Structure formats: C-alpha cells, structure tokens
C-alpha cells in the first residue's frame, strides 16, 4: 500500500517548524513505527535527514512512542500506543498527518520528539513510597483486599506517556498525576505519605507549567491505558481534604 | 493564613472556586426562575410586583443578593483568567483537530461564559438598573399596603421588541451549553464521583440544563406572542 504522509519537521526547540510531504510503500502487517522506519531508510538512502521520532519497547509498555496521528495522540485505535497501531487500519493512498505532542511543558527537541522531563519532576515530588533499607519485607506481611489491589493496579497501569497532556486543550497533567496519586494512595504502603504526597505532586505539577483541568475528558478518551477520570476525582478530594486536615 | 493563599492559588484550589461559585449560581437560577414565572399570571402584575418588592426589601435576601453579585464577578474573572492561563499552557495548536474525544461545550466554556455575561449585562441594565435608579412607575394594589415598583409593565414592554426576545434566546442557549458541561464538571472538581450517585448527578444536570433555560425562554416568548 502507498501512503501519503504529512509530517511535522522542526530542527530544534527554537525553530519554527513546518509540514513536509512524503510518500512511503508499506504493507498492512507493519506497525506504524515500522512504516516510519521504512520511510527513514528511504530518506537516508536519498542522503536526507531522517525523521526523529521516539520509541523504545515497541510493545506498549514504555510510553515513549508518542505521536499525534490525524489529531489523536497514539492514533485512532482506542486503548493502544502508537507502536501497537498497525497499518491494516489504513487503506491504499490514505493521507496521514503526523504531529508531535503539543503542550508548553513538552518543548520539542526535534521533529516528533518532545522533552517530557516535566513528568519526571512530578514523579520526583512524590511518586514513590519511603522504605527503610535492609532485609526485603515479606510480600504478604500487609494484607490488601482484592478489590483495593485491583483498583490500585488499574491506576498503576499508567505508562507515563503524556498522551493525556497532549490530548488536553489545556495541556493539563491531571490524569497522569492523579493516576500516580491513586495508585499509591489506595494501598496501605502508600497511605502513610498520602496527604503529603498529594500536596507535593500537585504543587510540582503546577510549577512545571501544566494547565488546569476543565474536566473535558479528552485525556481519558485518548489514554492508551484507559486510565479513568475516577483518578482525577480521587485526587481532587484527596488534595482538598489534605490541605484542610494537615497542620502545615 | 498563608496556607489559604497557597491553596487558592493552586490549580485545584482555583478550580474549587469555579465549582463552588458555579453551584451557587445554579441554586440562584432555580429561585430566580420560580419567582419570574409569576410574570405569566394575567393579574396586572400583582403577584410579580409584590414578589419583587419583597425580594428587594427583605434584609436577608438583600444580603444574599450582594453575595450573588460578588460570586458572579469572581466566577467570571476567575473563568477568564483560567482560560488565558490554559491557552498559554497548551502553547501551539494541532493542524488536525478531532471532535471525537470531548464535547464542544467543554472546550468552549470561556466563550459560552462571556456570552452569558454579555447577556447578563443587557438583562440587568434593562430591569435591575432601572429598578435601582427608580426609573419605574409605582402601582398600588388593594391587597398590598405599600405602593410597589411596576417592574411587570417594564418587562412586558421590553418583550414586545423582537431583538430583545432574540437576544434572550441566544443568551439562554449559551447558558444551556455552559451548564451541560458545567453542572457535571462542578461535582467532578469537588471530587464527588461515585458509581451510584454520578449517573444521578448527570441526569439531574441534563434535566436542569435543558429545563431551566427553557423555563426562562418561555417568559419572553409568551409575552411576545401572547399579547
Ligand atoms: C449564571 C450563570 C453561570 C452559571 C450558572 C455558571 C456555572 C458554571 C459551572 C457549574 C461551572 C463548572 C465549574 C467546574 O468545572 O468546576 C462553570 C465553569 C466555567 N464558567 Fe460559568 N457559570 C455562569 C456564568 C459564567 C460567566 C458569566 C462566565 C465568564 C465570563 C463563566 C465562565 C466559566 C468558565 C471559563 C468555566 C470553566 C472553568 C474550567 O473548567 O476551567 N461562567 N460555570
Ligand atoms: S494517564 Fe494515560 S495518557 Fe496519561 S501518561 Fe498515563 S498512560 Fe499516558
Ligand atoms: S515504544 Fe514503548 S510503548 Fe510504544
């Protein structure tokens, strides 16, 4: 199948950027990233600059393969990452528009690659639990109810890709941050630091320059892990409750 | 007290202000609608004018009305500031924009809010301001011991004008879309989300968002076409 690609090119963070047209010969068994690999090999053989795009695991777990495909982060397929999107979703002679994630807190490094270290800032502010070093604790020492474990696990499936921020018209990181807050705050191991964690992570999220949540819901619709808006509600009440009930 | 300032400057704190003022406005609109439906009585304005007299002279209601003016201004200013902040946080826009992942209203709350605000200015200038400035005639009713301002006649005259009726319908449509997203959103902002109650809140929100603007729209339409 022949595909027409309209791809964003930008040589650096301060470059203006522009759309470039390319065409590529692909087959329906290729993943979206493999199709781009073919294009890049073509560009290299023509002695042109290959398109920079990020990828790592190529199996939907690392959250690196971040592209906006025809206006949708990770493409039109629900609940999957770009690397899990296959060309059988497209027809011969389709035109596909590929753009980088857009948000002020995600500056573009080159072409389709953005800098997501703002998300690291949020994690460093509280996305962990503190444990003393020494002997590993017995896995079953703290009993966790099955429902609670499953619920926390749903939140834990967030891969930190940032598609929620890319999809949000406000560039808000509420879905990402709330997934971490819920995942840890629902488990007994994470409850200990829960109140402090919520305040610190929200403060850092604001500091990184993410927008405010208007409850638009585009994040939930585009999230490859289908993280629910329940997490945002959980964080809202946790934050308000924590500010009102802590001493400092 | 610095914790309070930090709280209300945080993202969630700022949204909390939007949500609480929004819910206050939602409550107000119900009271306002029930009172105004008395304009539909063909009693020469007795029910409505004596009701308006009570609402403008009762000290408790007067106090609440000052709160109302304050909350509208806070909600409007905060809403616009948030929209500007969010636009900056987004930075640049996409070349392709999909409408599949979110409702139109949810992405245009500031625009809808500004339309509602513009409508409010016209509405208050026409009735509330003229009432405050004593530009209305006085009437007396046998059943009521004091002369009252004849707001009923002012309203009846205003709604003979087609452009005023059309403007009201547009303003109320903007309010309907603002509420179709805003009602549910206010509860989500408060963190009220529950498998049992959220569908109920959504249902009440839909009913409110349609019925309240329709209820308000009946008044100009009834006066324009009925008289
Ligand atoms: C009587 C009229 C109004 C009512 C009943 C109302 C109600 C609401 C409610 C319930 C919300 C949702 C709050 C939340 O998401 O937490 C909201 C949001 C909003 N309102 Fe209003 N509103 C009114 C008038 C206005 C006006 C006059 C403006 C601006 C000029 C405005 C601007 C906004 C904006 C921008 C938001 C979105 C905030 C966000 O989610 O980021 N509203 N409104
Ligand atoms: S919440 Fe979903 S979209 Fe956002 S970072 Fe996590 S996995 Fe990606
Ligand atoms: S490359 Fe790892 S999730 Fe796609």
PDB file of N, CA and C in Angstrom, chain A residues 145-208:
ATOM      1  N   UNK A 145      -6.884  -6.044  50.422  1.00  0.00           N
ATOM      2  CA  UNK A 145      -8.130  -6.567  49.861  1.00  0.00           C
ATOM      3  C   UNK A 145      -8.026  -6.690  48.350  1.00  0.00           C
ATOM      4  N   UNK A 146      -8.624  -7.728  47.792  1.00  0.00           N
ATOM      5  CA  UNK A 146      -8.555  -7.958  46.346  1.00  0.00           C
ATOM      6  C   UNK A 146      -9.069  -6.750  45.547  1.00  0.00           C
ATOM      7  N   UNK A 147     -10.236  -6.182  45.944  1.00  0.00           N
ATOM      8  CA  UNK A 147     -10.814  -5.048  45.198  1.00  0.00           C
ATOM      9  C   UNK A 147      -9.873  -3.854  45.223  1.00  0.00           C
ATOM     10  N   UNK A 148      -9.277  -3.621  46.391  1.00  0.00           N
ATOM     11  CA  UNK A 148      -8.377  -2.479  46.538  1.00  0.00           C
ATOM     12  C   UNK A 148      -7.147  -2.671  45.659  1.00  0.00           C
ATOM     13  N   UNK A 149      -6.615  -3.891  45.684  1.00  0.00           N
ATOM     14  CA  UNK A 149      -5.420  -4.190  44.883  1.00  0.00           C
ATOM     15  C   UNK A 149      -5.724  -3.998  43.396  1.00  0.00           C
ATOM     16  N   UNK A 150      -6.905  -4.478  42.970  1.00  0.00           N
ATOM     17  CA  UNK A 150      -7.263  -4.372  41.555  1.00  0.00           C
ATOM     18  C   UNK A 150      -7.438  -2.910  41.149  1.00  0.00           C
ATOM     19  N   UNK A 151      -8.080  -2.158  42.025  1.00  0.00           N
ATOM     20  CA  UNK A 151      -8.331  -0.740  41.777  1.00  0.00           C
ATOM     21  C   UNK A 151      -7.007   0.025  41.665  1.00  0.00           C
ATOM     22  N   UNK A 152      -6.110  -0.233  42.609  1.00  0.00           N
ATOM     23  CA  UNK A 152      -4.803   0.422  42.593  1.00  0.00           C
ATOM     24  C   UNK A 152      -4.025   0.002  41.354  1.00  0.00           C
ATOM     25  N   UNK A 153      -4.194  -1.266  40.972  1.00  0.00           N
ATOM     26  CA  UNK A 153      -3.473  -1.739  39.798  1.00  0.00           C
ATOM     27  C   UNK A 153      -3.942  -1.032  38.527  1.00  0.00           C
ATOM     28  N   UNK A 154      -5.267  -0.792  38.439  1.00  0.00           N
ATOM     29  CA  UNK A 154      -5.793  -0.056  37.280  1.00  0.00           C
ATOM     30  C   UNK A 154      -5.085   1.293  37.140  1.00  0.00           C
ATOM     31  N   UNK A 155      -4.891   1.974  38.256  1.00  0.00           N
ATOM     32  CA  UNK A 155      -4.198   3.270  38.209  1.00  0.00           C
ATOM     33  C   UNK A 155      -2.722   3.079  37.886  1.00  0.00           C
ATOM     34  N   UNK A 156      -2.153   1.975  38.393  1.00  0.00           N
ATOM     35  CA  UNK A 156      -0.717   1.739  38.213  1.00  0.00           C
ATOM     36  C   UNK A 156      -0.354   1.432  36.765  1.00  0.00           C
ATOM     37  N   UNK A 157      -1.344   1.114  35.931  1.00  0.00           N
ATOM     38  CA  UNK A 157      -1.013   0.769  34.552  1.00  0.00           C
ATOM     39  C   UNK A 157      -0.602   1.971  33.709  1.00  0.00           C
ATOM     40  N   UNK A 158      -0.734   3.178  34.256  1.00  0.00           N
ATOM     41  CA  UNK A 158      -0.261   4.373  33.539  1.00  0.00           C
ATOM     42  C   UNK A 158       1.216   4.206  33.192  1.00  0.00           C
ATOM     43  N   UNK A 159       1.549   4.418  31.916  1.00  0.00           N
ATOM     44  CA  UNK A 159       2.940   4.243  31.481  1.00  0.00           C
ATOM     45  C   UNK A 159       3.674   5.575  31.360  1.00  0.00           C
ATOM     46  N   UNK A 160       3.025   6.655  31.786  1.00  0.00           N
ATOM     47  CA  UNK A 160       3.695   7.952  31.789  1.00  0.00           C
ATOM     48  C   UNK A 160       4.032   8.489  30.411  1.00  0.00           C
ATOM     49  N   UNK A 161       3.178   8.158  29.433  1.00  0.00           N
ATOM     50  CA  UNK A 161       3.497   8.586  28.062  1.00  0.00           C
ATOM     51  C   UNK A 161       3.239  10.081  27.851  1.00  0.00           C
ATOM     52  N   UNK A 162       2.209  10.596  28.523  1.00  0.00           N
ATOM     53  CA  UNK A 162       1.875  12.015  28.375  1.00  0.00           C
ATOM     54  C   UNK A 162       0.819  12.288  27.316  1.00  0.00           C
ATOM     55  N   UNK A 163       0.190  11.230  26.795  1.00  0.00           N
ATOM     56  CA  UNK A 163      -0.863  11.428  25.786  1.00  0.00           C
ATOM     57  C   UNK A 163      -2.028  12.226  26.355  1.00  0.00           C
ATOM     58  N   UNK A 164      -2.264  12.064  27.664  1.00  0.00           N
ATOM     59  CA  UNK A 164      -3.353  12.805  28.320  1.00  0.00           C
ATOM     60  C   UNK A 164      -3.098  14.306  28.188  1.00  0.00           C
ATOM     61  N   UNK A 165      -1.839  14.702  28.376  1.00  0.00           N
ATOM     62  CA  UNK A 165      -1.475  16.118  28.288  1.00  0.00           C
ATOM     63  C   UNK A 165      -1.567  16.590  26.833  1.00  0.00           C
ATOM     64  N   UNK A 166      -1.140  15.704  25.925  1.00  0.00           N
ATOM     65  CA  UNK A 166      -1.189  16.045  24.502  1.00  0.00           C
ATOM     66  C   UNK A 166      -2.629  16.217  24.032  1.00  0.00           C
ATOM     67  N   UNK A 167      -3.544  15.395  24.578  1.00  0.00           N
ATOM     68  CA  UNK A 167      -4.935  15.455  24.145  1.00  0.00           C
ATOM     69  C   UNK A 167      -5.673  16.635  24.773  1.00  0.00           C
ATOM     70  N   UNK A 168      -5.223  17.068  25.943  1.00  0.00           N
ATOM     71  CA  UNK A 168      -5.950  18.093  26.701  1.00  0.00           C
ATOM     72  C   UNK A 168      -5.817  19.468  26.049  1.00  0.00           C
ATOM     73  N   UNK A 169      -6.943  20.164  25.796  1.00  0.00           N
ATOM     74  CA  UNK A 169      -6.845  21.511  25.224  1.00  0.00           C
ATOM     75  C   UNK A 169      -6.181  22.496  26.185  1.00  0.00           C
ATOM     76  N   UNK A 170      -6.057  22.128  27.459  1.00  0.00           N
ATOM     77  CA  UNK A 170      -5.414  22.994  28.455  1.00  0.00           C
ATOM     78  C   UNK A 170      -3.990  22.538  28.772  1.00  0.00           C
ATOM     79  N   UNK A 171      -3.528  21.470  28.148  1.00  0.00           N
ATOM     80  CA  UNK A 171      -2.214  20.924  28.485  1.00  0.00           C
ATOM     81  C   UNK A 171      -2.113  20.584  29.963  1.00  0.00           C
ATOM     82  N   UNK A 172      -3.183  19.970  30.505  1.00  0.00           N
ATOM     83  CA  UNK A 172      -3.213  19.658  31.930  1.00  0.00           C
ATOM     84  C   UNK A 172      -2.699  18.247  32.180  1.00  0.00           C
ATOM     85  N   UNK A 173      -1.971  18.064  33.282  1.00  0.00           N
ATOM     86  CA  UNK A 173      -1.393  16.759  33.604  1.00  0.00           C
ATOM     87  C   UNK A 173      -2.160  16.076  34.728  1.00  0.00           C
ATOM     88  N   UNK A 174      -3.443  16.412  34.874  1.00  0.00           N
ATOM     89  CA  UNK A 174      -4.219  15.871  35.994  1.00  0.00           C
ATOM     90  C   UNK A 174      -4.391  14.351  35.914  1.00  0.00           C
ATOM     91  N   UNK A 175      -4.588  13.815  34.703  1.00  0.00           N
ATOM     92  CA  UNK A 175      -4.824  12.365  34.616  1.00  0.00           C
ATOM     93  C   UNK A 175      -3.562  11.609  35.013  1.00  0.00           C
ATOM     94  N   UNK A 176      -2.441  12.030  34.472  1.00  0.00           N
ATOM     95  CA  UNK A 176      -1.159  11.397  34.804  1.00  0.00           C
ATOM     96  C   UNK A 176      -0.879  11.483  36.308  1.00  0.00           C
ATOM     97  N   UNK A 177      -0.940  12.709  36.852  1.00  0.00           N
ATOM     98  CA  UNK A 177      -0.605  12.900  38.269  1.00  0.00           C
ATOM     99  C   UNK A 177      -1.584  12.133  39.157  1.00  0.00           C
ATOM    100  N   UNK A 178      -2.858  12.178  38.806  1.00  0.00           N
ATOM    101  CA  UNK A 178      -3.860  11.515  39.651  1.00  0.00           C
ATOM    102  C   UNK A 178      -3.726  10.001  39.591  1.00  0.00           C
ATOM    103  N   UNK A 179      -3.238   9.478  38.448  1.00  0.00           N
ATOM    104  CA  UNK A 179      -3.040   8.024  38.362  1.00  0.00           C
ATOM    105  C   UNK A 179      -1.995   7.589  39.386  1.00  0.00           C
ATOM    106  N   UNK A 180      -0.914   8.403  39.506  1.00  0.00           N
ATOM    107  CA  UNK A 180       0.139   8.065  40.482  1.00  0.00           C
ATOM    108  C   UNK A 180      -0.378   8.226  41.902  1.00  0.00           C
ATOM    109  N   UNK A 181      -1.099   9.333  42.132  1.00  0.00           N
ATOM    110  CA  UNK A 181      -1.617   9.609  43.477  1.00  0.00           C
ATOM    111  C   UNK A 181      -2.581   8.495  43.907  1.00  0.00           C
ATOM    112  N   UNK A 182      -3.441   8.041  42.986  1.00  0.00           N
ATOM    113  CA  UNK A 182      -4.410   7.000  43.343  1.00  0.00           C
ATOM    114  C   UNK A 182      -3.719   5.658  43.538  1.00  0.00           C
ATOM    115  N   UNK A 183      -2.842   5.330  42.618  1.00  0.00           N
ATOM    116  CA  UNK A 183      -2.133   4.045  42.697  1.00  0.00           C
ATOM    117  C   UNK A 183      -1.476   3.886  44.064  1.00  0.00           C
ATOM    118  N   UNK A 184      -0.737   4.895  44.510  1.00  0.00           N
ATOM    119  CA  UNK A 184      -0.033   4.786  45.789  1.00  0.00           C
ATOM    120  C   UNK A 184      -0.967   5.036  46.977  1.00  0.00           C
ATOM    121  N   UNK A 185      -1.888   5.987  46.806  1.00  0.00           N
ATOM    122  CA  UNK A 185      -2.732   6.385  47.939  1.00  0.00           C
ATOM    123  C   UNK A 185      -3.772   5.352  48.333  1.00  0.00           C
ATOM    124  N   UNK A 186      -4.029   4.395  47.438  1.00  0.00           N
ATOM    125  CA  UNK A 186      -5.052   3.393  47.750  1.00  0.00           C
ATOM    126  C   UNK A 186      -4.471   2.181  48.462  1.00  0.00           C
ATOM    127  N   UNK A 187      -3.152   2.026  48.417  1.00  0.00           N
ATOM    128  CA  UNK A 187      -2.522   0.866  49.035  1.00  0.00           C
ATOM    129  C   UNK A 187      -1.987   1.220  50.421  1.00  0.00           C
ATOM    130  N   UNK A 188      -2.018   0.265  51.333  1.00  0.00           N
ATOM    131  CA  UNK A 188      -1.556   0.576  52.705  1.00  0.00           C
ATOM    132  C   UNK A 188      -0.116   1.089  52.743  1.00  0.00           C
ATOM    133  N   UNK A 189       0.738   0.570  51.857  1.00  0.00           N
ATOM    134  CA  UNK A 189       2.137   1.021  51.851  1.00  0.00           C
ATOM    135  C   UNK A 189       2.248   2.487  51.466  1.00  0.00           C
ATOM    136  N   UNK A 190       1.327   2.952  50.628  1.00  0.00           N
ATOM    137  CA  UNK A 190       1.414   4.326  50.155  1.00  0.00           C
ATOM    138  C   UNK A 190       0.597   5.301  50.985  1.00  0.00           C
ATOM    139  N   UNK A 191      -0.339   4.746  51.776  1.00  0.00           N
ATOM    140  CA  UNK A 191      -1.231   5.618  52.569  1.00  0.00           C
ATOM    141  C   UNK A 191      -0.454   6.471  53.554  1.00  0.00           C
ATOM    142  N   UNK A 192       0.660   5.924  54.064  1.00  0.00           N
ATOM    143  CA  UNK A 192       1.437   6.610  55.097  1.00  0.00           C
ATOM    144  C   UNK A 192       1.790   8.043  54.659  1.00  0.00           C
ATOM    145  N   UNK A 193       2.246   8.186  53.416  1.00  0.00           N
ATOM    146  CA  UNK A 193       2.693   9.505  52.956  1.00  0.00           C
ATOM    147  C   UNK A 193       1.660  10.183  52.052  1.00  0.00           C
ATOM    148  N   UNK A 194       0.447   9.615  52.025  1.00  0.00           N
ATOM    149  CA  UNK A 194      -0.566  10.045  51.052  1.00  0.00           C
ATOM    150  C   UNK A 194      -0.829  11.555  51.073  1.00  0.00           C
ATOM    151  N   UNK A 195      -1.141  12.095  52.250  1.00  0.00           N
ATOM    152  CA  UNK A 195      -1.544  13.513  52.323  1.00  0.00           C
ATOM    153  C   UNK A 195      -0.433  14.436  51.850  1.00  0.00           C
ATOM    154  N   UNK A 196       0.784  14.133  52.280  1.00  0.00           N
ATOM    155  CA  UNK A 196       1.914  14.966  51.867  1.00  0.00           C
ATOM    156  C   UNK A 196       2.179  14.810  50.375  1.00  0.00           C
ATOM    157  N   UNK A 197       2.049  13.565  49.916  1.00  0.00           N
ATOM    158  CA  UNK A 197       2.314  13.269  48.509  1.00  0.00           C
ATOM    159  C   UNK A 197       1.390  14.070  47.593  1.00  0.00           C
ATOM    160  N   UNK A 198       0.086  14.077  47.929  1.00  0.00           N
ATOM    161  CA  UNK A 198      -0.872  14.784  47.071  1.00  0.00           C
ATOM    162  C   UNK A 198      -0.488  16.247  46.950  1.00  0.00           C
ATOM    163  N   UNK A 199      -0.205  16.868  48.082  1.00  0.00           N
ATOM    164  CA  UNK A 199       0.117  18.298  48.051  1.00  0.00           C
ATOM    165  C   UNK A 199       1.392  18.560  47.260  1.00  0.00           C
ATOM    166  N   UNK A 200       2.412  17.726  47.497  1.00  0.00           N
ATOM    167  CA  UNK A 200       3.685  17.954  46.808  1.00  0.00           C
ATOM    168  C   UNK A 200       3.581  17.721  45.306  1.00  0.00           C
ATOM    169  N   UNK A 201       2.870  16.659  44.931  1.00  0.00           N
ATOM    170  CA  UNK A 201       2.783  16.357  43.494  1.00  0.00           C
ATOM    171  C   UNK A 201       1.949  17.402  42.758  1.00  0.00           C
ATOM    172  N   UNK A 202       0.865  17.877  43.385  1.00  0.00           N
ATOM    173  CA  UNK A 202       0.045  18.905  42.741  1.00  0.00           C
ATOM    174  C   UNK A 202       0.851  20.208  42.624  1.00  0.00           C
ATOM    175  N   UNK A 203       1.583  20.543  43.695  1.00  0.00           N
ATOM    176  CA  UNK A 203       2.384  21.774  43.658  1.00  0.00           C
ATOM    177  C   UNK A 203       3.422  21.702  42.536  1.00  0.00           C
ATOM    178  N   UNK A 204       4.045  20.518  42.393  1.00  0.00           N
ATOM    179  CA  UNK A 204       5.065  20.373  41.350  1.00  0.00           C
ATOM    180  C   UNK A 204       4.437  20.409  39.955  1.00  0.00           C
ATOM    181  N   UNK A 205       3.277  19.759  39.835  1.00  0.00           N
ATOM    182  CA  UNK A 205       2.544  19.757  38.561  1.00  0.00           C
ATOM    183  C   UNK A 205       2.263  21.199  38.128  1.00  0.00           C
ATOM    184  N   UNK A 206       1.831  22.033  39.094  1.00  0.00           N
ATOM    185  CA  UNK A 206       1.557  23.439  38.775  1.00  0.00           C
ATOM    186  C   UNK A 206       2.838  24.159  38.371  1.00  0.00           C
ATOM    187  N   UNK A 207       3.926  23.850  39.103  1.00  0.00           N
ATOM    188  CA  UNK A 207       5.196  24.519  38.857  1.00  0.00           C
ATOM    189  C   UNK A 207       5.765  24.199  37.473  1.00  0.00           C
ATOM    190  N   UNK A 208       5.497  22.977  37.008  1.00  0.00           N
ATOM    191  CA  UNK A 208       6.022  22.574  35.696  1.00  0.00           C
ATOM    192  C   UNK A 208       5.305  23.278  34.550  1.00  0.00           C
TER     193      UNK A 208
END
